[in-house]
PDB file of C-alpha atoms and ligand atoms in Angstrom:
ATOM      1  CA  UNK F   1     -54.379   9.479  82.452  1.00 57.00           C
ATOM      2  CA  UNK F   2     -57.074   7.439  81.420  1.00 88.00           C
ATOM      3  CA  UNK F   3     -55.647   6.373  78.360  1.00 95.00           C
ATOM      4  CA  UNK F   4     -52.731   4.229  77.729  1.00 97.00           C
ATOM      5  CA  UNK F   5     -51.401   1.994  74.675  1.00 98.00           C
ATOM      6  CA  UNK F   6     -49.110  -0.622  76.249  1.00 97.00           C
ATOM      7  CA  UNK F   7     -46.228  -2.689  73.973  1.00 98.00           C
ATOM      8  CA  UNK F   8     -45.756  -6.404  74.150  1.00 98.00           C
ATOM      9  CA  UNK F   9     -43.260  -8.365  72.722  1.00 98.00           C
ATOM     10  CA  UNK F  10     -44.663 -11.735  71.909  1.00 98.00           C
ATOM     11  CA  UNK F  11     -42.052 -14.705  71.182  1.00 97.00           C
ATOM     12  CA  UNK F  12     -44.101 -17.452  69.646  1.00 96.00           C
ATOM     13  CA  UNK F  13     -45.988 -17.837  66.551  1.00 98.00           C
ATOM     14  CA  UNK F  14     -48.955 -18.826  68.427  1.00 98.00           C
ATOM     15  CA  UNK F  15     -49.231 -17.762  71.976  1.00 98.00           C
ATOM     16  CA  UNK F  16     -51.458 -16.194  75.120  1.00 98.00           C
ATOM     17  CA  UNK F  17     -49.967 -13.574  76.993  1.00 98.00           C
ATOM     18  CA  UNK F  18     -51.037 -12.194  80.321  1.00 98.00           C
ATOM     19  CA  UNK F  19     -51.457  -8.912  79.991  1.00 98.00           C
ATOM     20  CA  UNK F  20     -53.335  -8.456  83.663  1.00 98.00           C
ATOM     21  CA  UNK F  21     -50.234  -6.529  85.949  1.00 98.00           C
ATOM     22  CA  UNK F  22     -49.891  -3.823  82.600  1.00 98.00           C
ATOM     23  CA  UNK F  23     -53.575  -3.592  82.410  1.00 98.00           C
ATOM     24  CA  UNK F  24     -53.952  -3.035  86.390  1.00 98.00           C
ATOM     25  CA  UNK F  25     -51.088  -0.379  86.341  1.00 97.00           C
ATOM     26  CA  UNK F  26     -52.948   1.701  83.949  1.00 97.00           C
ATOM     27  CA  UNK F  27     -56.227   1.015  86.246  1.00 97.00           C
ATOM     28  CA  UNK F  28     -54.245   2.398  89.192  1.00 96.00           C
ATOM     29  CA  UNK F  29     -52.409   5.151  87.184  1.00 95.00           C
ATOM     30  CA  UNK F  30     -55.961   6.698  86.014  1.00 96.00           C
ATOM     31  CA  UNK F  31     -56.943   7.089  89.722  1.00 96.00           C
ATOM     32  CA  UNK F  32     -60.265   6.118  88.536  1.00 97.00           C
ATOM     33  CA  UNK F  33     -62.221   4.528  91.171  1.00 97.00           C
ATOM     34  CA  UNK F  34     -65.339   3.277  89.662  1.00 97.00           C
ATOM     35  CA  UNK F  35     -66.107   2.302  85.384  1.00 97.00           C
ATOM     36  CA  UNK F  36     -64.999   0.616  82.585  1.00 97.00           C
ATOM     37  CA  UNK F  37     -62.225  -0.675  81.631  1.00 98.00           C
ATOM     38  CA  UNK F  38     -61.884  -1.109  78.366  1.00 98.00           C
ATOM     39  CA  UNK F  39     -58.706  -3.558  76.092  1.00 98.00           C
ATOM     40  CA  UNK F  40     -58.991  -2.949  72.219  1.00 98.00           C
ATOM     41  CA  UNK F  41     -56.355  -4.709  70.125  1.00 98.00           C
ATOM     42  CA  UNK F  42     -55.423  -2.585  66.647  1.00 98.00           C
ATOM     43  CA  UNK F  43     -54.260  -5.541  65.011  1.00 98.00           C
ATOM     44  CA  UNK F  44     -55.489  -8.504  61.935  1.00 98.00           C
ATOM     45  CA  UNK F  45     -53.822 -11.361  63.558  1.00 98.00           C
ATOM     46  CA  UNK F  46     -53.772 -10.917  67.527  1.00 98.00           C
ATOM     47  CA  UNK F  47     -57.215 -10.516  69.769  1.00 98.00           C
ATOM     48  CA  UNK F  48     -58.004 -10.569  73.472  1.00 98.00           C
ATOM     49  CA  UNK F  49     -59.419 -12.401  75.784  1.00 98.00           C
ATOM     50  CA  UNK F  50     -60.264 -13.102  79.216  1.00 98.00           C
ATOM     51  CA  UNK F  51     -60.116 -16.914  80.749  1.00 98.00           C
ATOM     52  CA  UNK F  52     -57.828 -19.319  82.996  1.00 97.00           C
ATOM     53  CA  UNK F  53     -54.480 -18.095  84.643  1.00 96.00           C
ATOM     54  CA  UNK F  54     -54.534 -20.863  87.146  1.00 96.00           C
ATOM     55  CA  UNK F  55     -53.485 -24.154  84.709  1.00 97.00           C
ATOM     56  CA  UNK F  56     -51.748 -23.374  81.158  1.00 96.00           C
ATOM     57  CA  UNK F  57     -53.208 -26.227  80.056  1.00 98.00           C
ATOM     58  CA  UNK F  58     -56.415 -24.303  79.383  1.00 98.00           C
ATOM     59  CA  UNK F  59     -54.630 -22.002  77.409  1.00 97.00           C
ATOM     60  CA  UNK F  60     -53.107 -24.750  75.334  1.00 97.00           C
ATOM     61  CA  UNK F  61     -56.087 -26.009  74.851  1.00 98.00           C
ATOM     62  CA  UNK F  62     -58.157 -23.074  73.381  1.00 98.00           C
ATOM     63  CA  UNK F  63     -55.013 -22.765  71.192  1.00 98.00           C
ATOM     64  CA  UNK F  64     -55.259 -26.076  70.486  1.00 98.00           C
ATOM     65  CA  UNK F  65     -58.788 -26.055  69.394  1.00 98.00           C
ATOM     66  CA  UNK F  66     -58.390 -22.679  67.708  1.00 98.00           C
ATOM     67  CA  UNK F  67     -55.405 -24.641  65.393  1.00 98.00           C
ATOM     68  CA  UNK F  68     -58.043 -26.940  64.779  1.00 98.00           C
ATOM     69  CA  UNK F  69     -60.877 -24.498  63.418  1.00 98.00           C
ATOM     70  CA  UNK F  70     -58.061 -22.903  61.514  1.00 98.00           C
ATOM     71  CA  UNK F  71     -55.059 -25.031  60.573  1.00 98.00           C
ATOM     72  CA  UNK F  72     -52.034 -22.918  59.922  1.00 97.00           C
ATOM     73  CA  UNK F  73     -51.064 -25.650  57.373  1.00 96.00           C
ATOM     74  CA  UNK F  74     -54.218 -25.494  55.437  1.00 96.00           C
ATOM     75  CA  UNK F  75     -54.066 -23.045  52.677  1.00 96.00           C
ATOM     76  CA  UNK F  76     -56.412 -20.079  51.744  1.00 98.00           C
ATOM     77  CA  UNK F  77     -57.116 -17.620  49.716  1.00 98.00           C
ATOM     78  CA  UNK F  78     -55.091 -14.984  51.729  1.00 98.00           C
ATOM     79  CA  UNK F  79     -51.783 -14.695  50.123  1.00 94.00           C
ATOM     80  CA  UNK F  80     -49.985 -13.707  52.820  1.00 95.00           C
ATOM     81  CA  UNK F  81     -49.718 -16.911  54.046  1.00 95.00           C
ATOM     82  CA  UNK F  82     -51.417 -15.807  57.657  1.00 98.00           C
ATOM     83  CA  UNK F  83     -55.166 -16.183  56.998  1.00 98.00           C
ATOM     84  CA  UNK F  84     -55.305 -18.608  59.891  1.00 98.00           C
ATOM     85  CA  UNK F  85     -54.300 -16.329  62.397  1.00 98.00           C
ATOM     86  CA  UNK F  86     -56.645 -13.569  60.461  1.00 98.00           C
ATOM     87  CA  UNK F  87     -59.508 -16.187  61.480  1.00 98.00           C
ATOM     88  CA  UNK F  88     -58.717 -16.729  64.743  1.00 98.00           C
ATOM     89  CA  UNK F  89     -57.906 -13.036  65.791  1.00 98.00           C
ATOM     90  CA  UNK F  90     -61.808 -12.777  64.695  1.00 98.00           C
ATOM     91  CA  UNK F  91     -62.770 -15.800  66.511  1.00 98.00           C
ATOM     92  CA  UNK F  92     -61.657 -14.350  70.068  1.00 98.00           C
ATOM     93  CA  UNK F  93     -62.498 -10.723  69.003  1.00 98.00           C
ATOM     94  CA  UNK F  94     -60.305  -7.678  69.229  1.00 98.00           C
ATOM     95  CA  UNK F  95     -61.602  -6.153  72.405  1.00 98.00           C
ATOM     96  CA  UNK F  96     -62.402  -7.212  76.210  1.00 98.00           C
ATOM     97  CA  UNK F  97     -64.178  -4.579  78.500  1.00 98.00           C
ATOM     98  CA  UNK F  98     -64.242  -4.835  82.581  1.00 98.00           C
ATOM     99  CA  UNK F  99     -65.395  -3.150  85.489  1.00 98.00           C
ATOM    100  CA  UNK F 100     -62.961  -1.296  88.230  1.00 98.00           C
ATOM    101  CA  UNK F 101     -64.574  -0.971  91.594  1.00 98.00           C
ATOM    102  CA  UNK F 102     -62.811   0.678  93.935  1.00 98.00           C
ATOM    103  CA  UNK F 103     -60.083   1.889  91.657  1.00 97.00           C
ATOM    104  CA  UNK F 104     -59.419  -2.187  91.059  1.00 97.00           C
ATOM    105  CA  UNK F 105     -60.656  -4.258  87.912  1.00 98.00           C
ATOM    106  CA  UNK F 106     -63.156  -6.426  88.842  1.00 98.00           C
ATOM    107  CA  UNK F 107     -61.545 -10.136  88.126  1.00 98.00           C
ATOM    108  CA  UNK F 108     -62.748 -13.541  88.758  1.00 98.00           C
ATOM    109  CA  UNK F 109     -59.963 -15.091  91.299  1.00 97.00           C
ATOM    110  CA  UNK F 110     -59.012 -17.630  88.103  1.00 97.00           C
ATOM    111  CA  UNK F 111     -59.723 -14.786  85.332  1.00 98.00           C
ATOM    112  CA  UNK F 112     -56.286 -13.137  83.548  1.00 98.00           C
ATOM    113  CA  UNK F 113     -56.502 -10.679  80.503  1.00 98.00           C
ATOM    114  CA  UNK F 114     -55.015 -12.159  77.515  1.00 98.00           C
ATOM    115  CA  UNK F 115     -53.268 -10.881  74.753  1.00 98.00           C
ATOM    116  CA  UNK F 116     -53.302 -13.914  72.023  1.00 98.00           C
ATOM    117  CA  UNK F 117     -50.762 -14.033  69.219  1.00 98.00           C
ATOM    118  CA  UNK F 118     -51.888 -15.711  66.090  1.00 98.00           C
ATOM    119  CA  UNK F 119     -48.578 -14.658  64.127  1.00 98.00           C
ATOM    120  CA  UNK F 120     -46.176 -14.108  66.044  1.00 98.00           C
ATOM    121  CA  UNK F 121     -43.126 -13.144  67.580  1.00 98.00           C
ATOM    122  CA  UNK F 122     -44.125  -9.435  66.874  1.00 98.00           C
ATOM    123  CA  UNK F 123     -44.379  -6.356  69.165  1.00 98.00           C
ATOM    124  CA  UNK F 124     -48.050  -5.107  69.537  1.00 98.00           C
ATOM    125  CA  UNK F 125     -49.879  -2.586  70.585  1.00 98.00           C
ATOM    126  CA  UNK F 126     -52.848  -2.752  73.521  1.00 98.00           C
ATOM    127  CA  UNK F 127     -54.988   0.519  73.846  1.00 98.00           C
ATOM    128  CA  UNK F 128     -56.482   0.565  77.514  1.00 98.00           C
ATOM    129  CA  UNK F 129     -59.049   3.160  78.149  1.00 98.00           C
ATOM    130  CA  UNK F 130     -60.862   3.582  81.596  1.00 97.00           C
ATOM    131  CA  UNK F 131     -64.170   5.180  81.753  1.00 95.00           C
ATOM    132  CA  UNK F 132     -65.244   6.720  84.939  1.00 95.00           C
ATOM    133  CA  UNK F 133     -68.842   5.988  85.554  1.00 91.00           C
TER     134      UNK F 133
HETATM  135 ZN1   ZN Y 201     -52.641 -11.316  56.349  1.00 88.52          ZN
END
């Protein structure tokens, strides 16, 4: 199958979670051995992205600096009460794309795939699709 939507629980408010071992399984489960992997997040207030597993310090920081850019105290126009995560979500984008080679995604040794929360604890959706090519 070369589609997949994975589930993950996220139990923060504001949070990165490495997504890598789900996203791999669905690499390996496709059997393809050479394309694109692609990540899309359907949601407002989450997004993906692809930096540091190595110290969680870097993660803090971009989180950090993201709560910076977008204070979740600040208000807004958004009545919800969530336009900061709304902001950030479109900050990191909603999608990640990365090779397989040799039915393996092509990671730098310090590179994870991230699923960041914005508004959490929720459970959300990530839609994995591997194109052969
Ligand atoms: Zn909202």
């Amino acid at each position: 199958m070369a589609f997949k939507t994975i589930s993950v629980k996220t139990d923060g408010t504001q949070q990165f979670v490495d997504i890598t071992q789900q996203v791999r399984h669905v690499v390996r489960e496709s059997g393809v051995k050479s394309g694109v992997c692609w990540i899309f997040i359907p949601h407002t207030t989450a997004a993906v992205t692809i930096n540091e597993n190595a110290d969680p310090d870097v993660r803090r920081d971009i989180l950090n600096r993201l709560e910076a850019a977008a204070p979740s105290s600040e208000k807004y126009l958004h009545s919800e009460g969530n336009a900061h995560a709304h902001i950030k979500s479109s900050l990191i984008g909603a999608s990640a794309a990365v090779f397989v080679e040799a039915g393996q995604l092509v990671l730098g040794t310090w590179q994870s795939i991230f699923l960041c929360e914005f508004d959490g604890p929720r459970t959300r959706n990530v839609m994995v699709r591997i194109s052969p090519g």
